[in-house]
Coordinates of C-alpha atoms and ligand atoms in Angstrom, one line a residue:
M25 CA 175.5 97.6 39.0
K26 CA 178.1 100.5 37.8
N27 CA 180.3 100.5 41.0
R28 CA 180.6 96.4 41.0
S29 CA 183.1 96.6 38.1
V30 CA 186.2 97.8 40.4
R31 CA 185.3 94.7 42.7
L32 CA 184.8 92.5 39.9
A33 CA 188.2 93.5 38.2
A34 CA 190.0 91.0 40.5
L35 CA 187.7 88.2 39.7
V36 CA 186.8 87.9 36.1
P37 CA 188.4 88.5 32.8
I38 CA 187.8 92.2 32.8
V39 CA 190.9 94.0 31.2
G40 CA 190.5 97.3 33.3
L41 CA 188.9 100.5 33.6
A42 CA 189.6 103.5 31.2
T43 CA 192.8 105.0 31.7
S44 CA 193.0 108.6 33.0
L45 CA 194.5 109.5 29.4
A46 CA 191.3 108.5 27.8
L47 CA 189.3 110.4 30.5
A48 CA 191.6 113.4 30.0
T49 CA 191.1 113.1 26.0
F50 CA 187.0 113.0 26.1
A51 CA 186.1 115.2 29.1
A52 CA 183.6 115.3 31.3
P53 CA 180.4 115.6 29.0
V54 CA 181.6 112.4 27.2
A55 CA 182.1 110.5 30.4
A56 CA 178.6 111.2 31.3
Q57 CA 177.7 109.6 28.2
S58 CA 180.0 106.9 28.7
P59 CA 178.6 103.1 28.2
D60 CA 177.4 101.1 31.0
T61 CA 179.3 98.0 29.6
A62 CA 181.7 97.2 27.1
L63 CA 182.3 93.7 25.7
I64 CA 185.8 93.5 24.0
N65 CA 188.0 90.8 22.3
G66 CA 184.8 88.9 20.6
R67 CA 184.0 87.6 17.5
I68 CA 180.5 89.2 17.5
I69 CA 178.0 88.1 14.8
T70 CA 175.9 91.2 14.3
L71 CA 173.7 89.7 11.6
D72 CA 173.5 93.3 10.0
E73 CA 172.6 93.8 6.5
R74 CA 176.0 92.9 5.6
S75 CA 176.8 90.1 7.9
T76 CA 179.3 92.0 9.8
T77 CA 181.5 90.2 12.4
V78 CA 183.1 92.8 14.9
E79 CA 185.4 92.5 18.0
A80 CA 183.5 94.7 20.5
L81 CA 180.4 96.8 21.2
A82 CA 179.1 99.0 23.8
V83 CA 176.0 99.4 25.8
R84 CA 174.2 102.2 27.6
D85 CA 170.7 102.3 28.9
G86 CA 169.7 99.0 27.6
K87 CA 170.8 99.5 24.2
I88 CA 173.7 99.0 21.8
V89 CA 175.4 102.5 21.2
A90 CA 178.5 101.4 19.3
V91 CA 180.2 98.4 17.7
G92 CA 183.5 98.0 16.2
R93 CA 187.1 97.2 16.9
S94 CA 188.1 96.4 20.7
A95 CA 190.6 99.6 21.0
D96 CA 187.9 102.0 19.6
I97 CA 185.3 100.7 21.9
R98 CA 187.6 100.6 25.0
D99 CA 188.3 104.2 24.1
L100 CA 184.4 104.9 25.0
A101 CA 185.0 103.4 28.4
G102 CA 184.5 106.1 31.3
P103 CA 185.5 105.1 34.6
A104 CA 182.1 103.4 35.5
T105 CA 182.1 101.3 32.5
R106 CA 182.2 97.6 33.1
I107 CA 184.5 96.0 30.3
V108 CA 184.1 92.4 29.9
D109 CA 186.8 90.6 28.0
L110 CA 185.1 87.9 25.9
G111 CA 188.5 86.0 25.1
G112 CA 187.8 85.6 21.5
R113 CA 184.4 84.0 22.0
T114 CA 181.2 84.0 19.7
V115 CA 178.6 86.4 20.3
I116 CA 175.1 86.4 18.7
P117 CA 171.9 88.3 18.9
G118 CA 169.9 86.9 21.8
L119 CA 167.6 84.0 20.3
I120 CA 163.8 84.3 20.1
D121 CA 161.5 81.1 20.1
S122 CA 158.5 82.3 18.0
H123 CA 156.4 79.9 19.2
M124 CA 156.7 78.3 22.9
H125 CA 154.4 77.6 25.5
A126 CA 156.5 79.0 28.0
I127 CA 154.3 80.6 30.4
R128 CA 152.7 77.4 31.0
A129 CA 156.0 75.6 31.3
A130 CA 157.3 78.1 33.9
L131 CA 154.3 77.9 35.9
F132 CA 155.3 74.1 36.9
Y133 CA 158.9 74.1 36.1
A134 CA 159.7 74.4 40.0
T135 CA 157.7 71.5 40.9
E136 CA 158.5 69.4 37.6
V137 CA 161.1 67.0 36.4
N138 CA 162.2 67.2 32.8
W139 CA 164.1 64.9 30.5
I140 CA 165.6 67.3 28.0
G141 CA 168.7 65.9 26.7
A142 CA 168.3 62.6 28.7
R143 CA 170.0 60.0 26.6
S144 CA 169.0 56.8 28.2
I145 CA 166.4 55.4 30.4
P146 CA 169.0 55.0 33.5
E147 CA 169.7 58.7 33.1
A148 CA 165.8 59.7 33.0
M149 CA 165.3 57.6 36.1
G150 CA 168.0 59.2 37.8
R151 CA 166.4 62.3 37.5
I152 CA 163.2 61.2 38.8
A153 CA 165.1 59.5 41.8
A154 CA 167.1 62.6 42.5
A155 CA 163.5 64.5 42.7
A156 CA 162.1 61.6 44.8
R157 CA 164.7 62.1 47.4
T158 CA 163.8 66.0 48.0
A159 CA 160.3 66.1 47.6
R160 CA 157.7 66.0 50.4
P161 CA 156.0 62.8 51.1
G162 CA 152.9 62.5 48.8
Q163 CA 154.0 65.2 46.6
W164 CA 153.7 64.4 42.9
I165 CA 156.7 63.9 40.5
I166 CA 155.8 65.0 37.0
V167 CA 157.3 64.6 33.7
A168 CA 154.9 66.7 31.6
G169 CA 156.2 65.9 28.2
G170 CA 159.0 67.0 26.1
W171 CA 161.0 63.9 25.4
T172 CA 160.4 60.8 23.0
E173 CA 161.7 57.2 23.3
Q174 CA 163.8 57.7 20.2
Q175 CA 166.1 60.1 22.5
F176 CA 167.0 57.0 24.6
A177 CA 169.8 54.7 23.8
E178 CA 167.2 51.8 24.5
K179 CA 164.7 53.4 21.9
R180 CA 161.7 52.4 24.1
R181 CA 159.2 53.7 26.6
P182 CA 160.3 53.5 30.3
T183 CA 158.2 50.8 32.3
M184 CA 156.5 51.1 35.7
T185 CA 159.0 48.7 37.0
E186 CA 161.6 51.2 36.3
L187 CA 159.6 53.9 37.5
L188 CA 158.7 52.1 41.0
A189 CA 162.6 51.7 41.2
A190 CA 163.1 55.4 40.9
A191 CA 160.5 56.6 43.0
P192 CA 158.6 53.8 45.1
D193 CA 156.8 56.3 47.4
H194 CA 155.7 59.2 45.4
P195 CA 153.1 59.6 42.9
V196 CA 154.6 59.8 39.5
Y197 CA 153.0 61.1 36.1
I198 CA 155.1 60.6 32.9
Q199 CA 153.3 62.3 29.9
L200 CA 154.4 61.3 26.4
F201 CA 153.4 64.0 23.9
Y202 CA 149.6 64.3 24.1
A203 CA 149.2 60.5 23.2
A204 CA 149.8 58.7 26.6
A205 CA 151.0 58.9 30.4
L206 CA 152.7 56.5 32.3
L207 CA 151.6 56.5 36.3
N208 CA 153.0 54.4 39.0
P209 CA 150.6 52.6 41.5
A210 CA 150.7 55.5 43.6
G211 CA 150.0 57.9 41.1
F212 CA 146.8 55.7 39.8
K213 CA 145.8 55.8 43.5
A214 CA 146.1 59.4 44.1
L215 CA 144.0 59.9 40.9
N216 CA 141.6 57.3 41.8
I217 CA 142.0 55.2 38.6
A218 CA 141.1 51.6 38.8
S219 CA 139.6 50.8 35.5
D220 CA 139.0 52.3 32.1
A221 CA 135.9 54.0 33.5
D222 CA 138.1 56.2 35.6
V223 CA 140.2 57.3 32.5
P224 CA 139.0 60.7 30.9
P225 CA 137.0 60.2 27.6
R226 CA 138.6 58.0 24.7
G227 CA 141.5 57.0 27.3
R228 CA 141.9 53.3 28.2
I229 CA 144.4 51.4 30.3
E230 CA 147.0 49.7 28.3
R231 CA 147.4 46.2 29.2
D232 CA 149.9 43.2 28.8
A233 CA 149.1 39.9 27.2
G234 CA 148.3 38.7 30.8
G235 CA 145.7 41.5 31.2
H236 CA 147.9 43.3 33.8
P237 CA 147.9 47.2 33.6
T238 CA 151.4 48.3 32.1
G239 CA 151.3 51.6 33.9
W240 CA 150.4 53.4 30.6
I241 CA 147.4 55.2 29.9
D242 CA 146.9 55.8 26.0
G243 CA 144.6 58.4 24.8
D244 CA 144.4 61.5 22.4
N245 CA 144.9 65.2 23.0
P246 CA 141.7 65.6 25.3
T247 CA 142.2 62.6 27.1
I248 CA 145.7 63.3 28.1
T249 CA 144.8 67.4 28.6
A250 CA 141.9 66.2 31.2
L251 CA 144.5 63.7 32.6
F252 CA 146.9 66.3 33.4
D253 CA 144.1 68.6 34.6
K254 CA 143.6 66.1 37.7
L255 CA 147.2 66.6 38.8
P256 CA 147.6 69.5 41.6
L257 CA 148.2 72.6 40.4
P258 CA 151.5 74.4 42.0
S259 CA 150.8 77.0 44.6
F260 CA 151.2 80.7 43.6
D261 CA 154.5 80.9 45.0
D262 CA 155.8 77.8 43.5
S263 CA 154.9 79.2 40.1
V264 CA 156.4 82.5 40.5
A265 CA 159.6 80.8 41.7
G266 CA 159.1 78.4 38.5
T267 CA 158.6 81.3 36.0
R268 CA 162.3 82.6 37.4
Q269 CA 163.9 79.4 37.3
F270 CA 162.6 78.5 33.5
F271 CA 163.3 81.8 32.2
R272 CA 166.9 81.8 33.7
E273 CA 167.4 78.2 32.2
L274 CA 166.0 79.7 28.6
N275 CA 168.8 82.4 29.3
R276 CA 171.4 79.6 30.0
L277 CA 170.6 78.6 26.3
G278 CA 170.9 81.9 24.9
L279 CA 167.2 82.8 24.4
T280 CA 166.2 86.4 25.2
G281 CA 162.7 86.3 23.9
I282 CA 159.6 84.1 23.3
G283 CA 156.5 84.4 21.4
D284 CA 154.1 82.4 23.6
P285 CA 150.6 81.2 22.2
G286 CA 148.8 80.3 25.2
G287 CA 148.1 76.7 25.5
F288 CA 145.8 73.8 27.2
N289 CA 145.4 74.1 30.6
L290 CA 145.8 77.9 30.8
T291 CA 143.1 80.1 32.1
A292 CA 143.4 84.2 32.8
K293 CA 144.4 83.3 36.2
S294 CA 147.6 81.4 35.0
Y295 CA 149.0 84.5 33.9
L296 CA 149.0 86.3 37.5
P297 CA 152.4 84.4 38.3
L298 CA 154.2 85.9 35.1
F299 CA 152.7 89.2 35.8
R300 CA 154.2 88.9 39.2
V301 CA 157.5 88.6 37.9
W302 CA 157.0 91.2 35.5
Q303 CA 156.0 93.6 38.3
D304 CA 159.0 92.7 40.2
R305 CA 161.1 93.8 37.0
A306 CA 162.3 90.1 37.4
L307 CA 161.7 89.0 33.8
T308 CA 164.8 87.7 32.2
V309 CA 163.3 87.1 28.9
R310 CA 160.9 89.2 26.7
V311 CA 157.7 87.7 26.6
V312 CA 155.1 88.5 24.0
F313 CA 151.7 86.6 24.4
S314 CA 148.5 85.8 22.8
L315 CA 145.5 84.8 24.2
F316 CA 144.2 81.1 23.7
A317 CA 140.5 80.6 23.1
Q318 CA 138.9 79.8 26.4
R319 CA 135.4 78.1 26.7
P320 CA 134.3 76.3 23.7
G321 CA 131.3 78.0 22.3
K322 CA 131.9 81.3 24.2
E323 CA 135.3 82.1 22.6
F324 CA 134.2 85.5 21.0
E325 CA 132.4 86.6 24.3
D326 CA 135.5 85.6 26.3
Y327 CA 138.0 87.7 23.8
Q328 CA 135.8 90.5 24.1
N329 CA 135.6 90.6 27.8
L330 CA 139.3 89.6 28.4
T331 CA 140.8 92.5 25.9
Q332 CA 138.5 95.2 27.1
M333 CA 141.6 96.2 29.0
L334 CA 144.2 94.6 27.0
P335 CA 144.5 96.4 23.6
M336 CA 146.6 95.1 21.3
G337 CA 150.2 96.0 22.1
F338 CA 149.5 96.9 25.7
G339 CA 152.8 96.0 27.8
D340 CA 156.4 97.2 27.5
D341 CA 159.5 95.5 26.0
M342 CA 159.5 92.8 28.7
L343 CA 155.7 91.8 28.4
R344 CA 153.4 92.5 25.6
F345 CA 149.9 91.5 24.5
N346 CA 150.1 90.3 20.7
G347 CA 146.5 89.4 20.0
I348 CA 144.7 86.1 19.7
G349 CA 145.8 82.3 19.1
E350 CA 147.2 79.7 18.7
N351 CA 143.6 78.3 19.2
V352 CA 141.2 81.0 17.8
T353 CA 138.0 78.7 18.2
W354 CA 138.0 75.3 19.5
G355 CA 136.0 74.2 16.5
M356 CA 139.0 74.9 13.9
Y357 CA 141.4 73.6 16.5
N358 CA 143.0 70.3 15.1
N359 CA 140.0 69.8 13.0
D360 CA 140.7 69.1 9.1
T361 CA 137.1 68.9 8.3
P362 CA 135.5 72.0 10.1
T363 CA 131.9 72.5 9.0
D364 CA 130.5 75.8 7.6
A365 CA 129.2 76.7 11.0
Q366 CA 132.3 76.2 12.5
K367 CA 134.1 78.5 9.9
Q368 CA 131.7 81.2 9.9
Q369 CA 132.4 81.2 13.8
Y370 CA 135.9 81.7 13.0
Y371 CA 135.3 84.2 10.6
E372 CA 133.4 86.3 13.0
V373 CA 135.9 86.1 15.3
A374 CA 138.9 86.7 13.0
R375 CA 137.1 89.6 11.2
W376 CA 136.8 91.1 14.7
A377 CA 140.3 90.8 15.5
A378 CA 141.3 92.3 12.1
A379 CA 138.9 95.1 12.9
R380 CA 140.8 95.9 16.0
G381 CA 144.1 95.9 14.5
M382 CA 145.0 92.4 16.2
T383 CA 147.5 89.9 15.6
L384 CA 146.2 86.4 15.1
T385 CA 148.3 83.3 15.1
Q386 CA 146.8 79.7 14.6
H387 CA 148.1 76.4 15.1
W388 CA 147.4 74.3 12.1
S389 CA 149.1 70.7 11.4
N390 CA 148.1 69.4 7.9
D391 CA 148.6 71.0 4.5
V392 CA 146.0 68.9 3.1
S393 CA 143.2 70.9 5.2
V394 CA 144.8 74.4 5.6
H395 CA 142.7 75.5 2.8
H396 CA 139.9 75.6 5.2
L397 CA 141.8 78.1 7.4
L398 CA 143.3 80.3 4.2
D399 CA 139.5 80.5 2.9
V400 CA 138.6 82.2 5.9
F401 CA 141.6 84.7 6.0
E402 CA 141.2 85.7 2.1
R403 CA 137.3 86.3 3.4
V404 CA 138.6 88.5 6.0
N405 CA 141.0 90.0 3.8
R406 CA 138.5 91.3 1.1
E407 CA 136.9 93.3 3.7
L408 CA 139.6 94.4 6.0
P409 CA 143.3 93.8 4.8
I410 CA 145.3 91.8 7.0
A411 CA 148.7 92.2 5.3
G412 CA 149.8 94.8 8.3
L413 CA 148.6 92.6 11.2
R414 CA 151.0 90.0 11.0
W415 CA 148.9 86.9 11.2
S416 CA 150.5 83.6 11.4
I417 CA 150.2 79.8 11.0
A418 CA 152.4 77.5 13.4
R419 CA 153.4 74.0 12.3
L420 CA 152.3 73.3 8.8
N421 CA 155.5 71.0 8.6
D422 CA 154.1 69.3 5.2
G423 CA 153.3 72.9 3.8
S424 CA 152.9 73.3 -0.1
V425 CA 154.4 75.4 -2.3
A426 CA 150.5 76.9 -3.3
N427 CA 149.7 77.3 0.0
F428 CA 152.7 79.0 1.2
Q429 CA 152.2 81.1 -2.0
R430 CA 148.5 81.9 -0.5
M431 CA 149.9 82.7 2.9
K432 CA 152.7 84.9 1.3
A433 CA 149.9 87.2 -0.7
L434 CA 147.8 87.5 2.6
G435 CA 151.2 88.5 4.4
V436 CA 150.7 85.9 6.8
G437 CA 153.9 84.2 8.4
W438 CA 155.0 80.7 9.3
L439 CA 155.8 79.7 12.8
M440 CA 158.1 76.9 12.1
Q441 CA 159.3 74.3 14.7
D442 CA 161.6 71.5 15.1
A443 CA 158.7 68.7 15.3
M444 CA 160.5 66.6 12.9
Y445 CA 163.5 66.4 15.1
F446 CA 161.6 63.8 17.3
G447 CA 159.0 62.9 14.6
G448 CA 161.4 62.4 11.4
D449 CA 161.9 58.7 12.3
A450 CA 158.0 58.3 12.3
L451 CA 157.7 60.1 9.5
I452 CA 159.9 58.2 7.4
R453 CA 157.9 54.9 8.4
T454 CA 154.5 56.3 7.9
R455 CA 154.9 58.6 4.6
G456 CA 158.2 57.6 3.3
A457 CA 161.6 59.1 2.7
D458 CA 160.3 61.2 -0.1
V459 CA 158.1 63.3 1.9
A460 CA 160.6 63.7 4.7
K461 CA 163.0 65.2 2.3
H462 CA 160.7 68.3 2.1
T463 CA 159.3 68.3 5.5
P464 CA 159.4 71.0 6.5
P465 CA 160.3 72.8 3.5
I466 CA 162.2 75.7 5.1
R467 CA 164.2 76.6 1.7
T468 CA 160.9 76.5 -0.3
A469 CA 159.3 78.8 2.1
M470 CA 162.3 81.3 2.1
N471 CA 162.4 81.6 -1.3
I472 CA 158.6 82.2 -1.6
G473 CA 159.3 85.0 0.6
V474 CA 156.9 83.9 3.5
R475 CA 158.0 85.2 6.8
I476 CA 159.5 82.5 8.8
G477 CA 160.1 82.4 12.9
G478 CA 162.2 79.4 14.4
G479 CA 160.9 77.7 17.3
T480 CA 160.2 74.7 19.3
D481 CA 156.6 74.5 20.4
A482 CA 158.2 73.3 23.7
H483 CA 157.8 71.9 26.5
R484 CA 155.3 69.1 26.3
V485 CA 155.8 68.2 22.6
M486 CA 159.6 69.2 22.2
S487 CA 162.5 70.2 23.8
Y488 CA 163.0 73.7 24.5
N489 CA 166.5 73.9 23.3
P490 CA 167.0 76.5 20.6
F491 CA 170.4 75.1 19.9
V492 CA 169.2 71.6 19.2
S493 CA 166.6 73.3 17.0
L494 CA 169.2 75.3 15.1
Q495 CA 171.1 72.3 14.6
W496 CA 167.9 70.4 13.0
I497 CA 167.4 73.3 10.8
I498 CA 171.1 73.5 9.7
D499 CA 171.5 69.4 9.4
G500 CA 167.7 68.1 9.3
R501 CA 169.0 65.1 11.4
T502 CA 166.6 63.5 14.2
V503 CA 167.2 63.0 17.4
A504 CA 168.0 59.3 16.3
G505 CA 170.9 60.9 13.9
T506 CA 168.5 60.2 10.7
P507 CA 168.9 62.3 7.8
T508 CA 165.6 63.8 6.5
R509 CA 165.5 67.0 4.7
D510 CA 167.3 67.2 1.2
T511 CA 170.4 69.5 1.2
D512 CA 168.4 72.0 -0.7
E513 CA 165.9 72.4 2.3
L514 CA 169.0 72.9 4.6
P515 CA 169.6 76.6 5.3
G516 CA 173.3 77.9 6.3
R517 CA 173.9 78.5 9.6
E518 CA 173.8 82.3 9.2
E519 CA 170.3 81.8 7.7
A520 CA 169.3 79.8 10.5
L521 CA 170.4 81.9 13.0
R522 CA 168.4 84.9 11.2
L523 CA 165.3 82.6 11.4
Y524 CA 165.7 82.3 15.1
T525 CA 166.4 86.0 15.5
Q526 CA 165.0 88.4 13.0
G527 CA 162.6 85.8 11.6
S528 CA 161.0 85.5 15.1
A529 CA 161.1 89.2 15.9
W530 CA 158.7 90.0 12.9
F531 CA 156.0 87.8 14.5
T532 CA 156.3 90.1 17.8
H533 CA 156.5 93.4 16.1
D534 CA 160.0 93.8 17.1
D535 CA 162.1 93.6 13.9
G536 CA 164.2 96.6 13.5
R537 CA 164.4 96.9 17.3
R538 CA 166.2 93.7 18.5
S539 CA 167.8 90.7 16.9
A540 CA 170.7 92.5 15.4
L541 CA 173.8 93.7 17.4
T542 CA 174.1 97.1 15.6
A543 CA 173.6 100.7 17.2
G544 CA 170.3 101.6 18.4
R545 CA 169.0 98.0 19.0
L546 CA 168.0 96.6 22.3
A547 CA 171.0 94.9 23.7
D548 CA 169.8 91.5 23.8
L549 CA 172.7 88.7 23.1
A550 CA 174.5 85.7 24.1
V551 CA 178.3 84.7 24.5
L552 CA 178.6 81.1 23.4
T553 CA 180.5 78.1 24.8
K554 CA 181.6 77.1 21.4
D555 CA 182.2 78.9 17.7
F556 CA 178.7 78.7 16.2
T557 CA 180.2 79.0 12.6
G558 CA 183.4 76.8 13.1
I559 CA 182.3 73.4 14.8
A560 CA 180.8 70.5 13.3
A561 CA 177.0 70.6 12.8
D562 CA 176.3 68.0 15.3
E563 CA 178.0 69.8 18.2
I564 CA 175.6 72.7 17.6
G565 CA 173.1 71.2 19.8
G566 CA 175.3 71.1 22.5
I567 CA 176.1 75.1 22.7
E568 CA 175.2 77.0 25.9
S569 CA 175.3 80.6 26.7
L570 CA 178.3 81.7 29.1
L571 CA 176.6 85.1 29.4
T572 CA 173.3 86.3 28.2
M573 CA 172.5 89.9 28.3
V574 CA 168.8 91.6 28.1
G575 CA 168.3 95.1 27.7
G576 CA 171.9 95.6 28.8
R577 CA 171.5 93.5 32.1
I578 CA 173.6 90.3 32.4
V579 CA 170.7 88.0 33.4
Y580 CA 172.7 84.8 33.1
A581 CA 176.3 84.3 33.6
A582 CA 178.6 81.1 34.0
G583 CA 182.3 80.0 33.8
P584 CA 184.6 82.7 34.0
F585 CA 181.9 85.2 33.8
A586 CA 179.9 83.8 36.4
A587 CA 180.3 86.7 39.1
L588 CA 178.9 89.2 36.4
E589 CA 175.3 87.8 36.8
E590 CA 173.2 90.4 38.0
K591 CA 170.2 89.6 40.4
A592 CA 167.1 89.4 39.1
G593 CA 164.3 92.0 40.2
R594 CA 164.5 94.9 42.4
Ligands
ZN1094 ZN1 151.7 75.3 19.8

């Protein structure tokens, strides 16, 4: 990379190499230690303890080696140093989504269409039509969630007629959360669904007043998961390509790290494309992953087998194993009324994890029933202290003070997502505006001292865009623009940024190593299209990265920096 800087000098905002005077001043030993890259003339939000903003920083061997004034950082440069003039742009530490089903999203990314950011049904249908134009005959066109009708100007779901117009010849599958899916006639035919009997359990074909199928299949989480399982899987090569493309897409939005909690439809084999990309040194997002329960009733046996050669923390800075969850046992997953036997089974797995020093994360939706989970955690904790293991609960949007206090006492953190960005309007309708004022109670939990990581839970139930999530953390407005949270539950901009960097890094055992732009930390950062601290709150969701760096490598670059992007892999 180093010898590219001369060639690039003519193309991009590089202010030039170090002068001979500087070389003479520093002499040979210093030149050998000179930075690989120097970023100058920026507004660099370091997120250090004193909230310092600096102009410039220098990177060597993947880490930040100095921060300060542009002139001082320029003085460190050697003949091979790549100097990038930021032109006054804002730089933030790389964002970390602490709970994103990214490994699964990546598998399908090359063969799926997404509706993230589409503001109308014609725009969404345009993406389907574009995919249909390039798809092979008979190839599925799939939108696997990550959208809501609330994002469309029409405020309704698309119809089969609209779908037919966009993609008349290809089978199409459109998933809405885990509640429904829309298929066109070619889709129904390809899946051999002619009546309710052909739909997975508890699902049914929606019919209009005249008894004609609307194209929608309604169901619950297992119904839609089983329906999705009927779709053809992408090939290994498609999944490798999808993984590379999806992670670059995350880089485009300033993400440099994720905590991945497994997910439905994932088996051990599903991780092979990710491992290939890692082996190829082509990972552009740091992935810290946990293992999701596999066979119902055989969870414990599966964990014991699968982790024999996968000890806690195994991996490196790009890919690392982080214990079990978000589904630890099927009996306690999305179950507000677990039996004693189900709690006992969970206890046995959790105690085993604690004994092995494992991190554990559990997805739990409702505060009213989370005592079942906390009871088990406390039981384990009496026998084996878990405070150092960084266990966590994801979701819990209506979490109460009492339960956050129990979490705090256990050292259990909270993985907080922007589900209410899509769901806030429905919450107001079903539970009232007063409940929405404190859903989720971000500031309350901060005050209690619970560790909090920012995130999205993408990509089936939410968009993966971290800036949309940051905007929602800051202003509490839904995708439809409805205000929800009280001002006392709205963190400030820097606090929100800290949740999405340092907050998240705690859950992946990386606090102190990433998520601040100070000497000694890993050089993960993003140069933004807009001034995060200065623009109107409702513009934050539209921010993108112009240059994303992971471990000193420029993994994504656009606009004036486009020529600086380094090819992924060896
Ligand atoms: Zn999740």
